[in-house]
PDB file of C-alpha atoms in Angstrom:
ATOM      1  CA  MET T   1      91.390  93.946  42.996  1.00 88.00           C
ATOM      2  CA  VAL T   2      94.773  92.963  44.153  1.00 94.00           C
ATOM      3  CA  ILE T   3      96.858  92.989  47.172  1.00 95.00           C
ATOM      4  CA  GLU T   4     100.545  92.412  47.033  1.00 95.00           C
ATOM      5  CA  THR T   5     102.099  91.389  50.527  1.00 95.00           C
ATOM      6  CA  PRO T   6     106.089  90.474  50.560  1.00 94.00           C
ATOM      7  CA  LYS T   7     105.408  86.684  50.525  1.00 94.00           C
ATOM      8  CA  TYR T   8     101.870  86.504  48.697  1.00 96.00           C
ATOM      9  CA  ILE T   9      99.664  87.999  46.042  1.00 97.00           C
ATOM     10  CA  PHE T  10      95.919  88.107  46.605  1.00 98.00           C
ATOM     11  CA  ALA T  11      93.361  88.818  43.823  1.00 98.00           C
ATOM     12  CA  ALA T  12      89.558  89.032  44.034  1.00 98.00           C
ATOM     13  CA  CYS T  13      86.859  88.987  41.731  1.00 98.00           C
ATOM     14  CA  HIS T  14      83.252  88.473  40.842  1.00 98.00           C
ATOM     15  CA  LEU T  15      82.385  87.194  37.418  1.00 98.00           C
ATOM     16  CA  ASP T  16      79.196  88.397  35.576  1.00 97.00           C
ATOM     17  CA  HIS T  17      76.041  86.486  36.979  1.00 96.00           C
ATOM     18  CA  ILE T  18      74.031  86.341  33.480  1.00 96.00           C
ATOM     19  CA  GLY T  19      76.330  85.462  30.715  1.00 95.00           C
ATOM     20  CA  ALA T  20      78.455  82.518  29.956  1.00 94.00           C
ATOM     21  CA  THR T  21      80.415  84.348  27.360  1.00 96.00           C
ATOM     22  CA  ALA T  22      81.002  87.429  29.276  1.00 97.00           C
ATOM     23  CA  ARG T  23      82.316  85.060  32.101  1.00 98.00           C
ATOM     24  CA  THR T  24      85.023  83.622  30.012  1.00 97.00           C
ATOM     25  CA  VAL T  25      86.169  86.959  28.474  1.00 97.00           C
ATOM     26  CA  GLN T  26      86.593  88.394  32.176  1.00 98.00           C
ATOM     27  CA  ALA T  27      88.397  85.651  33.216  1.00 98.00           C
ATOM     28  CA  ARG T  28      90.852  85.434  30.480  1.00 97.00           C
ATOM     29  CA  THR T  29      91.342  89.024  31.074  1.00 98.00           C
ATOM     30  CA  ILE T  30      91.950  88.242  34.537  1.00 98.00           C
ATOM     31  CA  THR T  31      94.467  85.670  33.788  1.00 98.00           C
ATOM     32  CA  GLU T  32      96.170  87.506  31.228  1.00 98.00           C
ATOM     33  CA  THR T  33      96.713  90.573  33.380  1.00 98.00           C
ATOM     34  CA  LEU T  34      97.816  88.595  36.531  1.00 98.00           C
ATOM     35  CA  GLN T  35      99.902  86.017  34.052  1.00 97.00           C
ATOM     36  CA  ALA T  36     101.983  89.252  32.520  1.00 97.00           C
ATOM     37  CA  ARG T  37     102.377  90.666  36.000  1.00 96.00           C
ATOM     38  CA  TYR T  38     103.324  87.982  38.298  1.00 97.00           C
ATOM     39  CA  GLY T  39     103.732  84.962  35.557  1.00 95.00           C
ATOM     40  CA  ASN T  40     107.759  85.007  36.519  1.00 95.00           C
ATOM     41  CA  SER T  41     107.293  85.541  40.243  1.00 95.00           C
ATOM     42  CA  ARG T  42     108.107  83.446  43.329  1.00 94.00           C
ATOM     43  CA  LYS T  43     105.179  84.726  45.125  1.00 97.00           C
ATOM     44  CA  PRO T  44     102.046  82.573  44.920  1.00 98.00           C
ATOM     45  CA  VAL T  45      99.037  84.304  43.263  1.00 98.00           C
ATOM     46  CA  PHE T  46      95.798  83.325  44.696  1.00 98.00           C
ATOM     47  CA  LEU T  47      92.467  84.352  42.913  1.00 98.00           C
ATOM     48  CA  ALA T  48      89.215  84.081  44.941  1.00 98.00           C
ATOM     49  CA  GLY T  49      85.517  84.898  44.219  1.00 98.00           C
ATOM     50  CA  ASP T  50      82.420  84.277  42.732  1.00 98.00           C
ATOM     51  CA  PHE T  51      82.461  82.726  39.428  1.00 98.00           C
ATOM     52  CA  ASN T  52      78.828  82.472  38.882  1.00 98.00           C
ATOM     53  CA  ALA T  53      79.748  79.274  37.319  1.00 97.00           C
ATOM     54  CA  THR T  54      79.534  75.504  38.228  1.00 97.00           C
ATOM     55  CA  PRO T  55      82.725  73.222  38.362  1.00 98.00           C
ATOM     56  CA  ASP T  56      81.679  71.732  35.091  1.00 97.00           C
ATOM     57  CA  SER T  57      81.393  74.882  33.057  1.00 97.00           C
ATOM     58  CA  PRO T  58      83.445  76.321  30.463  1.00 96.00           C
ATOM     59  CA  VAL T  59      85.029  79.157  32.544  1.00 97.00           C
ATOM     60  CA  ILE T  60      86.408  76.812  35.138  1.00 98.00           C
ATOM     61  CA  ARG T  61      87.467  74.602  32.707  1.00 97.00           C
ATOM     62  CA  GLN T  62      89.283  77.599  30.965  1.00 96.00           C
ATOM     63  CA  MET T  63      90.655  78.596  34.433  1.00 98.00           C
ATOM     64  CA  SER T  64      92.570  75.212  34.493  1.00 96.00           C
ATOM     65  CA  ARG T  65      94.780  75.662  32.086  1.00 97.00           C
ATOM     66  CA  ASP T  66      96.776  78.596  33.994  1.00 97.00           C
ATOM     67  CA  TRP T  67      95.586  78.074  37.403  1.00 98.00           C
ATOM     68  CA  THR T  68      95.148  75.086  39.997  1.00 97.00           C
ATOM     69  CA  LEU T  69      92.091  75.123  41.810  1.00 98.00           C
ATOM     70  CA  ILE T  70      93.211  74.920  45.638  1.00 98.00           C
ATOM     71  CA  SER T  71      89.536  75.422  47.306  1.00 98.00           C
ATOM     72  CA  VAL T  72      86.941  72.379  47.812  1.00 97.00           C
ATOM     73  CA  LEU T  73      83.993  72.038  45.512  1.00 97.00           C
ATOM     74  CA  GLY T  74      81.513  72.858  48.261  1.00 96.00           C
ATOM     75  CA  ASP T  75      77.946  74.516  48.027  1.00 97.00           C
ATOM     76  CA  SER T  76      78.581  77.833  48.938  1.00 97.00           C
ATOM     77  CA  TYR T  77      75.585  79.870  47.317  1.00 97.00           C
ATOM     78  CA  SER T  78      73.459  80.922  48.914  1.00 96.00           C
ATOM     79  CA  ALA T  79      74.167  81.433  52.561  1.00 94.00           C
ATOM     80  CA  LYS T  80      70.694  80.773  53.913  1.00 92.00           C
ATOM     81  CA  ASP T  81      70.297  77.406  51.761  1.00 94.00           C
ATOM     82  CA  PRO T  82      73.521  76.411  50.255  1.00 96.00           C
ATOM     83  CA  HIS T  83      72.847  74.331  47.327  1.00 97.00           C
ATOM     84  CA  THR T  84      75.550  75.438  44.633  1.00 97.00           C
ATOM     85  CA  CYS T  85      79.258  75.747  44.098  1.00 98.00           C
ATOM     86  CA  ILE T  86      80.142  78.572  42.410  1.00 98.00           C
ATOM     87  CA  ASP T  87      82.722  79.795  44.413  1.00 98.00           C
ATOM     88  CA  TYR T  88      86.300  79.089  44.352  1.00 98.00           C
ATOM     89  CA  ILE T  89      90.192  79.710  45.044  1.00 98.00           C
ATOM     90  CA  PHE T  90      92.709  79.099  42.314  1.00 98.00           C
ATOM     91  CA  LEU T  91      96.748  79.517  42.423  1.00 98.00           C
ATOM     92  CA  LEU T  92      98.100  80.936  39.563  1.00 98.00           C
ATOM     93  CA  HIS T  93     101.036  78.431  37.439  1.00 97.00           C
ATOM     94  CA  ASN T  94     104.107  80.577  38.040  1.00 95.00           C
ATOM     95  CA  ARG T  95     107.256  79.898  39.683  1.00 91.00           C
ATOM     96  CA  ALA T  96     105.893  79.940  43.125  1.00 94.00           C
ATOM     97  CA  ALA T  97     105.293  76.461  45.154  1.00 89.00           C
ATOM     98  CA  VAL T  98     102.786  75.731  48.081  1.00 94.00           C
ATOM     99  CA  ARG T  99     101.312  73.217  49.409  1.00 95.00           C
ATOM    100  CA  VAL T 100      97.474  72.983  50.285  1.00 96.00           C
ATOM    101  CA  GLU T 101      96.835  71.327  53.718  1.00 97.00           C
ATOM    102  CA  GLY T 102      93.358  71.787  53.975  1.00 96.00           C
ATOM    103  CA  GLY T 103      90.390  73.846  53.149  1.00 97.00           C
ATOM    104  CA  ALA T 104      86.495  74.232  53.452  1.00 97.00           C
ATOM    105  CA  VAL T 105      83.513  76.136  53.075  1.00 96.00           C
ATOM    106  CA  ALA T 106      82.931  77.976  56.557  1.00 93.00           C
ATOM    107  CA  THR T 107      79.458  76.771  57.844  1.00 88.00           C
ATOM    108  CA  GLU T 108      79.984  77.289  61.442  1.00 82.00           C
ATOM    109  CA  PHE T 109      80.659  80.723  63.100  1.00 83.00           C
ATOM    110  CA  THR T 110      81.441  81.506  67.050  1.00 86.00           C
ATOM    111  CA  SER T 111      79.702  84.808  66.242  1.00 86.00           C
ATOM    112  CA  GLY T 112      77.739  86.953  63.584  1.00 83.00           C
ATOM    113  CA  ASP T 113      75.332  85.769  61.106  1.00 82.00           C
ATOM    114  CA  VAL T 114      76.905  84.944  58.080  1.00 79.00           C
ATOM    115  CA  ALA T 115      73.632  85.032  55.868  1.00 76.00           C
ATOM    116  CA  VAL T 116      73.199  88.746  56.619  1.00 79.00           C
ATOM    117  CA  ALA T 117      77.218  89.456  55.855  1.00 83.00           C
ATOM    118  CA  SER T 118      76.950  88.072  52.305  1.00 91.00           C
ATOM    119  CA  ASP T 119      74.564  86.090  50.035  1.00 94.00           C
ATOM    120  CA  HIS T 120      77.660  83.304  49.663  1.00 96.00           C
ATOM    121  CA  LEU T 121      79.367  81.104  52.433  1.00 95.00           C
ATOM    122  CA  PRO T 122      83.101  82.001  52.721  1.00 95.00           C
ATOM    123  CA  LEU T 123      85.844  79.451  51.658  1.00 95.00           C
ATOM    124  CA  TYR T 124      89.155  79.041  53.117  1.00 97.00           C
ATOM    125  CA  VAL T 125      92.365  77.073  52.249  1.00 98.00           C
ATOM    126  CA  ASP T 126      95.233  76.439  54.472  1.00 97.00           C
ATOM    127  CA  VAL T 127      98.764  76.567  52.417  1.00 96.00           C
ATOM    128  CA  VAL T 128     102.179  76.268  53.388  1.00 94.00           C
ATOM    129  CA  ARG T 129     105.345  77.623  51.657  1.00 88.00           C
TER     130      ARG T 129
END
């Protein structure tokens, strides 16, 4: 899924939960597609999602070739017992410039039950253009 606004481009993904090879192929396809469409853009391109891969995995290392990891490496899975980092937010290497001012795994909420809404805790980043 890709959403383009006047200033930003947002994409979301959910990579395969079983096979590392499938995740690598999916990540490569996403990167090639977004790089072809937005590689020369001055708009920041953000990719967020469940990569089903830990920070030291081949797929996350592959992503770092064309993307900058801008989210914290925090345990976001599972929402009921967070103990694994498999969710990330990346920024595409293109002609856009942003400054990351912060971010976190959201663990406190003023209302609602995040463990009912999803099996993952949400991530966020604060960026300035």
